[in-house]
PDB file of C-alpha atoms in Angstrom:
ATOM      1  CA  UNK A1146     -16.658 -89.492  16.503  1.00 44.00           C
ATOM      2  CA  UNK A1147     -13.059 -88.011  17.591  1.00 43.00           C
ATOM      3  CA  UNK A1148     -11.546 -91.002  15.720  1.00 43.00           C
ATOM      4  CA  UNK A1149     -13.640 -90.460  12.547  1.00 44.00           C
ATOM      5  CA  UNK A1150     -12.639 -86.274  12.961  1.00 43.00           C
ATOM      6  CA  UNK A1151      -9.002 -87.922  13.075  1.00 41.00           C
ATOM      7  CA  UNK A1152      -9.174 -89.711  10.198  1.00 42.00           C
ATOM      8  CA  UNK A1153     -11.034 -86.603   7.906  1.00 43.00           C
ATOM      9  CA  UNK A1154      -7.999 -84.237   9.465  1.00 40.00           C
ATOM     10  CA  UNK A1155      -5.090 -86.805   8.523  1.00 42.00           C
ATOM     11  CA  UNK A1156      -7.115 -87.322   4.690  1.00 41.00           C
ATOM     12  CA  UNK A1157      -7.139 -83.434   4.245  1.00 43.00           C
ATOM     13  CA  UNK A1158      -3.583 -83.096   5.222  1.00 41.00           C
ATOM     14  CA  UNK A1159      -2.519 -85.279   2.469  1.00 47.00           C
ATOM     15  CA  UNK A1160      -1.341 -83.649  -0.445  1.00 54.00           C
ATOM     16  CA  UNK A1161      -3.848 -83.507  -3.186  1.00 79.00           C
ATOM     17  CA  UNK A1162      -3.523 -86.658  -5.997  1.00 86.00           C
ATOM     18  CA  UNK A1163      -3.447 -84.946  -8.773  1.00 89.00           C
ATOM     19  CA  UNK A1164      -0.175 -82.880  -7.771  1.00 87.00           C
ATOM     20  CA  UNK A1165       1.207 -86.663  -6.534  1.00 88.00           C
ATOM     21  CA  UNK A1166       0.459 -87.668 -10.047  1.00 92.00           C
ATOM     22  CA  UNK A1167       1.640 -85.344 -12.299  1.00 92.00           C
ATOM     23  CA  UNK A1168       5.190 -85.052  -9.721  1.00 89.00           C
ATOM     24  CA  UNK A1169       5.662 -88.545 -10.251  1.00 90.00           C
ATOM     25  CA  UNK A1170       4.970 -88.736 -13.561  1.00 93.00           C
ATOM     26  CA  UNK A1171       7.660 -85.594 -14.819  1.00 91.00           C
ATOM     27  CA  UNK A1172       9.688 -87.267 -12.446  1.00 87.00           C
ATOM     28  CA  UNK A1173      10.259 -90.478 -14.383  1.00 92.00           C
ATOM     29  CA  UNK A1174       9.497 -88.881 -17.702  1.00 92.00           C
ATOM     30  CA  UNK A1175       6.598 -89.761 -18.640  1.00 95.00           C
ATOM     31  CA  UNK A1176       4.225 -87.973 -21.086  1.00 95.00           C
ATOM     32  CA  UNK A1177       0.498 -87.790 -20.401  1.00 95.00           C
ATOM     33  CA  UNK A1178       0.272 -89.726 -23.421  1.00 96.00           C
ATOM     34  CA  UNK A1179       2.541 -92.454 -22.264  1.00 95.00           C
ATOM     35  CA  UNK A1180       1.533 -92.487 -18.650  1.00 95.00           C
ATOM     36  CA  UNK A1181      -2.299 -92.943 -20.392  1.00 93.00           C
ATOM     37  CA  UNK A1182      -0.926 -96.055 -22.357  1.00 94.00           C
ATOM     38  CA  UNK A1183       0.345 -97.485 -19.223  1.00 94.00           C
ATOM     39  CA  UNK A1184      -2.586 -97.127 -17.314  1.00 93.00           C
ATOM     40  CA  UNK A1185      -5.277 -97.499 -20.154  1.00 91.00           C
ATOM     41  CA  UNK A1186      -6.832 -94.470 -19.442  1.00 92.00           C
ATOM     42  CA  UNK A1187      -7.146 -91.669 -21.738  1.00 92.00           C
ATOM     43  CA  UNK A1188      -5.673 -88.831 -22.114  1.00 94.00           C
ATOM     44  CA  UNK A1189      -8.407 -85.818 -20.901  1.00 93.00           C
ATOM     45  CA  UNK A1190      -8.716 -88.011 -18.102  1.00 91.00           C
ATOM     46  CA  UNK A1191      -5.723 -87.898 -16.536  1.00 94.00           C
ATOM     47  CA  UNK A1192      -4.980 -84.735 -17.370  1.00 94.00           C
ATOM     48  CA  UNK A1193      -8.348 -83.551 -15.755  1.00 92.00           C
ATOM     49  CA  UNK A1194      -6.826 -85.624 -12.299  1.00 91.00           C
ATOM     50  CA  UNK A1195      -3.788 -84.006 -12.701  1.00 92.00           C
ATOM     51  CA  UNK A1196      -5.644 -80.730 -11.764  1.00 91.00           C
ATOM     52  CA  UNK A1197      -7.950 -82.015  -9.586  1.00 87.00           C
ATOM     53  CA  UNK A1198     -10.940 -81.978 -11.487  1.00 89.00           C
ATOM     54  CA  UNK A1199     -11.639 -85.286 -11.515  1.00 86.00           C
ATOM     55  CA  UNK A1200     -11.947 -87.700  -8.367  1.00 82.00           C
ATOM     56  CA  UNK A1201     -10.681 -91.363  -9.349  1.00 86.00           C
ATOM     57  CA  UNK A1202     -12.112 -94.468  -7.400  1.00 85.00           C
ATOM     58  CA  UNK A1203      -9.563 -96.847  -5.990  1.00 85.00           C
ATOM     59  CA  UNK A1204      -9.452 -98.868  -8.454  1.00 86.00           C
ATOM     60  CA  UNK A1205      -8.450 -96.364 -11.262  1.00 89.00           C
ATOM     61  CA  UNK A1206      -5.495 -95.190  -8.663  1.00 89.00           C
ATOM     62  CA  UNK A1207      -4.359 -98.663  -8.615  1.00 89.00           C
ATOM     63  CA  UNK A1208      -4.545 -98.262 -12.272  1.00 91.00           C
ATOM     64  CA  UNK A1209      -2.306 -95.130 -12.277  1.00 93.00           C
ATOM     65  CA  UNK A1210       0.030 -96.674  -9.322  1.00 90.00           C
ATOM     66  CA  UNK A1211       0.335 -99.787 -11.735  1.00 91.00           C
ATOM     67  CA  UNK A1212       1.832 -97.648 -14.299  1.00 93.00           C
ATOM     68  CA  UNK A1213       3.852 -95.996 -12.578  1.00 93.00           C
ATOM     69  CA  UNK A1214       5.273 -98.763 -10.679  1.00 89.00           C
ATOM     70  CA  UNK A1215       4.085 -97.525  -6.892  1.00 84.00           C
ATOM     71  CA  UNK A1216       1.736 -99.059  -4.556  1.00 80.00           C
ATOM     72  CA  UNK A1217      -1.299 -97.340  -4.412  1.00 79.00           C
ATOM     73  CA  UNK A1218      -0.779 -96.207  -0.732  1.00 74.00           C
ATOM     74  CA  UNK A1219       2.000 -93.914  -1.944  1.00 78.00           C
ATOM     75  CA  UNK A1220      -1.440 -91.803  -3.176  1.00 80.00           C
ATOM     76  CA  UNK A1221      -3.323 -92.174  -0.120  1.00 73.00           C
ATOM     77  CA  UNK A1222      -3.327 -92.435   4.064  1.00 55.00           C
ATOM     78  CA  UNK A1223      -3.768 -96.219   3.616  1.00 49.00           C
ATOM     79  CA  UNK A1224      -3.688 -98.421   6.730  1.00 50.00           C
ATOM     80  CA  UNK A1225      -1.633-101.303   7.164  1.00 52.00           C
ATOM     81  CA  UNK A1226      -2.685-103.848   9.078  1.00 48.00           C
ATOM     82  CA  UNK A1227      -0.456-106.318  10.514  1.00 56.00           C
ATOM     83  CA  UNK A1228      -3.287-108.356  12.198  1.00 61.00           C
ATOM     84  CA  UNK A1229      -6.173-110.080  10.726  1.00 75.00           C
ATOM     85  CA  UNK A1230      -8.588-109.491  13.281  1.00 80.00           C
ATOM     86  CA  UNK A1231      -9.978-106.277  13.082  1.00 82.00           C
ATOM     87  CA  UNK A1232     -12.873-104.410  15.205  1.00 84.00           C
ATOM     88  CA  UNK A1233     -16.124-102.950  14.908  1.00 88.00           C
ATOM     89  CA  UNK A1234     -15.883 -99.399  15.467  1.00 85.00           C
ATOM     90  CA  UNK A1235     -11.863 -99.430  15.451  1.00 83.00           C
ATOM     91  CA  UNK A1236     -10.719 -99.785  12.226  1.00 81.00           C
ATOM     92  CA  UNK A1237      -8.962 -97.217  10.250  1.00 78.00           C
ATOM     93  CA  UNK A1238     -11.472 -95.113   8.166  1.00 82.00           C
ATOM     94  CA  UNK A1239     -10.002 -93.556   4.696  1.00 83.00           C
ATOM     95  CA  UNK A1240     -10.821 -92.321   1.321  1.00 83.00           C
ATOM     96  CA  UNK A1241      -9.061 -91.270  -2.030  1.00 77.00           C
ATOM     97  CA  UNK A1242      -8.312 -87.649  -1.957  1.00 67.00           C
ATOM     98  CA  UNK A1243     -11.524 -85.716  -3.137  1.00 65.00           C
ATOM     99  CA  UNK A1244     -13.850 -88.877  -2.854  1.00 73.00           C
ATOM    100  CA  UNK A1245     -17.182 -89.004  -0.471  1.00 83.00           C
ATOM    101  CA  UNK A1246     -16.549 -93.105  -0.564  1.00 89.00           C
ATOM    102  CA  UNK A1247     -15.364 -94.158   2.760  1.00 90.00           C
ATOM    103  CA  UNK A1248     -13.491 -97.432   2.775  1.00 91.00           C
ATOM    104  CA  UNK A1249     -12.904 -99.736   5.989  1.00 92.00           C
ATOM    105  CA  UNK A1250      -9.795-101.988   5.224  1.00 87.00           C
ATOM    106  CA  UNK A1251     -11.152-105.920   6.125  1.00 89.00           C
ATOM    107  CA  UNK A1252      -8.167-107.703   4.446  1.00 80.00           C
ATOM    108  CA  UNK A1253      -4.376-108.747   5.667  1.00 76.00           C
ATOM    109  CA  UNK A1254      -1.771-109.348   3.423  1.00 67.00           C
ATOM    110  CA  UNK A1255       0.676-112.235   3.433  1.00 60.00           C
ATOM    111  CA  UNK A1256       2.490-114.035   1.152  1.00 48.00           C
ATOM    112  CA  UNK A1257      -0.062-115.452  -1.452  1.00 51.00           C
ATOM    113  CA  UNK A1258      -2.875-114.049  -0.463  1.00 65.00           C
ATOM    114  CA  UNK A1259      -4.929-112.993  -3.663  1.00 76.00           C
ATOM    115  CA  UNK A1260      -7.817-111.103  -2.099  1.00 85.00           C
ATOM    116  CA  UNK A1261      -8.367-107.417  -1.088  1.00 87.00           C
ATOM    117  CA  UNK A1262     -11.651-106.877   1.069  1.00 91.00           C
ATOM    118  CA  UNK A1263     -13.192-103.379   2.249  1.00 93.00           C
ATOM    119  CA  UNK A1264     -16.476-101.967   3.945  1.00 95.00           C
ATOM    120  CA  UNK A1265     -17.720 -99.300   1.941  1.00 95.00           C
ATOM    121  CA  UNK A1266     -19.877 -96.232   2.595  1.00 95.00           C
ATOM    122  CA  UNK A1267     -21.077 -94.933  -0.982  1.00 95.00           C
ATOM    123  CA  UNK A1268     -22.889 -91.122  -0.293  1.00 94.00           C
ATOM    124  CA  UNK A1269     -25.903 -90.488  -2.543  1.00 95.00           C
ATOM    125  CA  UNK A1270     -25.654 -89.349  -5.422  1.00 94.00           C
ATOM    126  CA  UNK A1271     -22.134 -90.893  -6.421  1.00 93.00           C
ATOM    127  CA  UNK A1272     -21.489 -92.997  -9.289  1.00 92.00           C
ATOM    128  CA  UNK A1273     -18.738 -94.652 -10.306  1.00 89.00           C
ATOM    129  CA  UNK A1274     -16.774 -94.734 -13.850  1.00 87.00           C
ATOM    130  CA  UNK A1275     -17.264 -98.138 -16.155  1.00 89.00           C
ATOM    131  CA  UNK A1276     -14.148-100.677 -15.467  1.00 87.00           C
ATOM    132  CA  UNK A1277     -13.338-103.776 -16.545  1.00 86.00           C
ATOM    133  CA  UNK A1278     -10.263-106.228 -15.259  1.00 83.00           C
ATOM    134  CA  UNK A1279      -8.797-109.674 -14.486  1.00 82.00           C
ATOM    135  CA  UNK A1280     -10.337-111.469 -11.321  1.00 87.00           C
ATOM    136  CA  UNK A1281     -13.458-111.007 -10.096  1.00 93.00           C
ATOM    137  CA  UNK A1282     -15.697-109.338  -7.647  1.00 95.00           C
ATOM    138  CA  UNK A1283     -18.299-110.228  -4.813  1.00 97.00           C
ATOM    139  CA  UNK A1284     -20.705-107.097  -3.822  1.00 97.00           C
ATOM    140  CA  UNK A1285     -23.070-107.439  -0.772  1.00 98.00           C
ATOM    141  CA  UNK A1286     -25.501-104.785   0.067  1.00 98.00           C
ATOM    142  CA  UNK A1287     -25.556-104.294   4.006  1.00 98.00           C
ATOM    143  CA  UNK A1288     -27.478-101.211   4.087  1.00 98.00           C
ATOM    144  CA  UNK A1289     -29.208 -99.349   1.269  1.00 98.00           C
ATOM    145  CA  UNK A1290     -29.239 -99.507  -2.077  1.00 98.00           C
ATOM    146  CA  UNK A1291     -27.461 -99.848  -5.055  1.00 98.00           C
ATOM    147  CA  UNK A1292     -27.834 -99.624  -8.769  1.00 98.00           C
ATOM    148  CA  UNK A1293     -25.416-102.264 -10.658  1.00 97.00           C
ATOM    149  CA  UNK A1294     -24.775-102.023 -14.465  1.00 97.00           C
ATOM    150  CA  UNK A1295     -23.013-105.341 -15.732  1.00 96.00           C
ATOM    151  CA  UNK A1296     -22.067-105.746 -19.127  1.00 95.00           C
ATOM    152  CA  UNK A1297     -24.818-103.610 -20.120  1.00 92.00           C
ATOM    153  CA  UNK A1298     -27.321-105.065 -18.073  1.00 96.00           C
ATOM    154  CA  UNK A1299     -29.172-102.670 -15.212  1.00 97.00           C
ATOM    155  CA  UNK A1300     -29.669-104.169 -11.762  1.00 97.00           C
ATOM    156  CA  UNK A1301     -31.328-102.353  -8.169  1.00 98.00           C
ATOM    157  CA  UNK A1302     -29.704-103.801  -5.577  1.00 98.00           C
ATOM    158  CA  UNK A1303     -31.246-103.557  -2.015  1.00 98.00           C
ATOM    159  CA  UNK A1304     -30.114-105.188   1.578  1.00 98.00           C
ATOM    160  CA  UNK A1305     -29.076-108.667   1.992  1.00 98.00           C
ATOM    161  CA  UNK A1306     -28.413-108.764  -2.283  1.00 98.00           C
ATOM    162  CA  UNK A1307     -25.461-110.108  -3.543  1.00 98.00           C
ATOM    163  CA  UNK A1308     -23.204-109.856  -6.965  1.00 98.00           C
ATOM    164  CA  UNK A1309     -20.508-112.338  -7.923  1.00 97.00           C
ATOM    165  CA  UNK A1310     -18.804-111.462 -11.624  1.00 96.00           C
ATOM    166  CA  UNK A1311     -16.065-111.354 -13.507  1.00 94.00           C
ATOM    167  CA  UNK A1312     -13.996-108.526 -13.379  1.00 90.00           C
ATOM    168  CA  UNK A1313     -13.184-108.447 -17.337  1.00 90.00           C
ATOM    169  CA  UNK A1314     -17.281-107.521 -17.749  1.00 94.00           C
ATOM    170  CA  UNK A1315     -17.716-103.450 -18.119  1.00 94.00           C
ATOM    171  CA  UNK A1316     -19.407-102.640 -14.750  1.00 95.00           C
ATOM    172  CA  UNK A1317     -20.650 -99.693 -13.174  1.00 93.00           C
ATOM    173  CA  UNK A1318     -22.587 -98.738 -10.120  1.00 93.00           C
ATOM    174  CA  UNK A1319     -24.104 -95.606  -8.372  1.00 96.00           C
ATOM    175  CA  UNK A1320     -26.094 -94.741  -5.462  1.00 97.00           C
ATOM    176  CA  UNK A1321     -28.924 -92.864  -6.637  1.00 96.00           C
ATOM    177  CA  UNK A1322     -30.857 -92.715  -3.346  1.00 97.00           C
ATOM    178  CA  UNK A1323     -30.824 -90.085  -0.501  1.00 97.00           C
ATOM    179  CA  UNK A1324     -29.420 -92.446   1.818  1.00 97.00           C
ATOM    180  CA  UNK A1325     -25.690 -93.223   2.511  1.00 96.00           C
ATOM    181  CA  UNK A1326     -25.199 -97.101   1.331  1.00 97.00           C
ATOM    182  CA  UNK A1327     -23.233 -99.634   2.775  1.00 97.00           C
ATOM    183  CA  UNK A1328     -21.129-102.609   1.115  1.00 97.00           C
ATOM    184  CA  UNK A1329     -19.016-105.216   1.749  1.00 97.00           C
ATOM    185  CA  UNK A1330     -16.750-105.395  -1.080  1.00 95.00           C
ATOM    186  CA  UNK A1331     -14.073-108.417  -1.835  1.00 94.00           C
ATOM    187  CA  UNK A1332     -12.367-109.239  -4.976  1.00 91.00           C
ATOM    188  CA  UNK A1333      -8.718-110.209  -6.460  1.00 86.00           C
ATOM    189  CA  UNK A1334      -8.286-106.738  -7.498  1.00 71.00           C
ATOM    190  CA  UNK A1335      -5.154-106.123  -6.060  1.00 61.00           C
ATOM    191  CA  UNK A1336      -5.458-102.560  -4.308  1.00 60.00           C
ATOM    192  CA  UNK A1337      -3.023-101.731  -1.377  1.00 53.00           C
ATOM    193  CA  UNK A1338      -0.298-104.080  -1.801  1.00 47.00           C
ATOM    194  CA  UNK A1339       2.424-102.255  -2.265  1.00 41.00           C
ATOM    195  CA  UNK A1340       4.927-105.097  -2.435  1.00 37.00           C
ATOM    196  CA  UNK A1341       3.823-105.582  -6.069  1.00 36.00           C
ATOM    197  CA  UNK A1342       6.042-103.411  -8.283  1.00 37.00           C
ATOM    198  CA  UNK A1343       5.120-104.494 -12.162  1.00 36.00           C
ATOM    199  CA  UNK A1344       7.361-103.463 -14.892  1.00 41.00           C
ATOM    200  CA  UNK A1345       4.896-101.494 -17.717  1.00 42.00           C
ATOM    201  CA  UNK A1346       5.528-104.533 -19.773  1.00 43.00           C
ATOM    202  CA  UNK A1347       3.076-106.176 -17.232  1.00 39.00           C
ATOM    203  CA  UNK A1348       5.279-108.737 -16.073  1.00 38.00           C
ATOM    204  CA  UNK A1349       6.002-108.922 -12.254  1.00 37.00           C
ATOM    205  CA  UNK A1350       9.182-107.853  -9.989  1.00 37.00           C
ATOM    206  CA  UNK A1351       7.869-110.354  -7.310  1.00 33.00           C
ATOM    207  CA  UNK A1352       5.600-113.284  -6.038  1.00 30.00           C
ATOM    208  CA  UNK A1353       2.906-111.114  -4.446  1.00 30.00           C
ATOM    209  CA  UNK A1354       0.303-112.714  -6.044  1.00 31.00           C
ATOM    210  CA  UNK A1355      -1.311-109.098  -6.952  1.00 32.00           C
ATOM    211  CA  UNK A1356      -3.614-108.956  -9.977  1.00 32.00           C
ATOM    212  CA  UNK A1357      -3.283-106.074 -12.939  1.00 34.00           C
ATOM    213  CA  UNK A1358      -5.554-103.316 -12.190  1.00 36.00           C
ATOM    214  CA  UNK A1359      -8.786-102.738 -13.549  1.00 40.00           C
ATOM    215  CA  UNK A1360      -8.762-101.199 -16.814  1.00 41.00           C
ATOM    216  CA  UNK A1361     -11.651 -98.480 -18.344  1.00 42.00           C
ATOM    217  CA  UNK A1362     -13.670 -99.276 -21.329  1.00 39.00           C
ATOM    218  CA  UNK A1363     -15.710 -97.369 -23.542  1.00 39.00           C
ATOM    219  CA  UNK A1364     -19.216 -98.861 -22.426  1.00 37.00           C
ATOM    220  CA  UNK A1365     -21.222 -97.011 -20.692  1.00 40.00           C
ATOM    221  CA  UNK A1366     -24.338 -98.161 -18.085  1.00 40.00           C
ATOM    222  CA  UNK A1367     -27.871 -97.628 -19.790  1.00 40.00           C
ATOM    223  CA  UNK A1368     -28.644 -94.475 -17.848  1.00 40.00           C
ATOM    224  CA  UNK A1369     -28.775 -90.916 -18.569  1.00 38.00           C
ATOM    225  CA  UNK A1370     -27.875 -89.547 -15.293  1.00 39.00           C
ATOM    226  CA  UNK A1371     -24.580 -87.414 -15.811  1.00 37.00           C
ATOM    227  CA  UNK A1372     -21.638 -89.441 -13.484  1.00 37.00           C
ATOM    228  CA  UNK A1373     -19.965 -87.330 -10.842  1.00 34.00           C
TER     229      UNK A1373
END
């Protein structure tokens, strides 16, 4: 409990994302408009994370670190392992800045490695925006449940399921229980490597072996719940 109260103190004394954002962006000159381009996100969007009306999910920030050629831990209190064995009950805990998601870092890095792997503890009630990106993705359900959209497709998700995909299919998912729900998450979405520093031509500055973010589309899952 003391370590989890830590963890929530270190989060909050972060500063907030948007401000992050929109510093980094004037400093390298970037318009809204141009930063959007970069990061295939629109416009309203950012601007709405710029003043911290919007929440992104890691994988948008590693969108927006992408573009502007930062690894997404300058964002967050990432950890950084330098072991591969990690611990029940001692691993660092974080989230994005704003976000109820609570990720549990599995993954090392070294050179080559393509995969990024995180426990995940989705709050009811949250839902995530529609992506799509290179690589793909491996969801299992260890406690709760979860509603999947795939490439249009709807899919309830309980304990012991399991998705495999490819990233470059819209998907979307929510928790629209009144339970917290529990993942195990893995993909070759790169997330906290920092080493990687793409140019915004999309070529790399280095053999990291990360992957280009995930990217939003215009589909939306078959549901008329408003996302939060």
């Amino acid at each position: 409990m003391g370590q989890q109260k830590a963890a929530a103190a270190d989060t909050h004394s972060q500063p907030k994302v948007g401000a992050l954002i929109r510093a980094l962006r004037k400093k390298q000159h970037l318009t809204l408009q141009q930063l959007g381009d970069a990061a295939q996100l629109s416009v309203g969007y950012l601007s709405q994370l710029e003043r911290d009306h919007a929440t992104p999910s890691l994988g948008t920030l590693a969108q927006i670190a992408r573009a502007l050629e930062v690894g997404v831990d300058y964002f967050i209190a990432a950890p950084n392992p330098t072991q591969a064995h990690t611990r029940a009950g001692e691993r660092p805990r974080f989230s994005v800045d704003g976000s109820s998601i609570v990720y549990e870092r599995l993954g090392a890095e070294f050179p080559g490695n393509t995969l990024s792997s995180f426990l995940m503890t989705v709050p009811p009630g949250y839902r995530s925006e529609t992506v799509s990106h290179e690589g793909e993705e491996i969801i299992y359900v260890l406690e709760g449940e979860l509603t999947q959209w795939l490439a249009g497709e709807e899919m309830v998700m309980r304990t012991g399921d399991s998705l495999h995909f490819r990233g470059n299919l819209p998907h979307a998912w929510a928790n629209h229980t009144d339970n917290p729900t529990r993942l195990l998450w893995t993909g070759t979405l790169a997330m906290l490597r920092s080493t990687a520093r793409p140019n915004r031509n999309g070529s790399k500055d280095n053999q990291s072996g990360a992957k280009p973010a995930a990217t939003k589309t215009n589909v939306k899952p078959k549901s008329k719940e408003k996302q939060s």
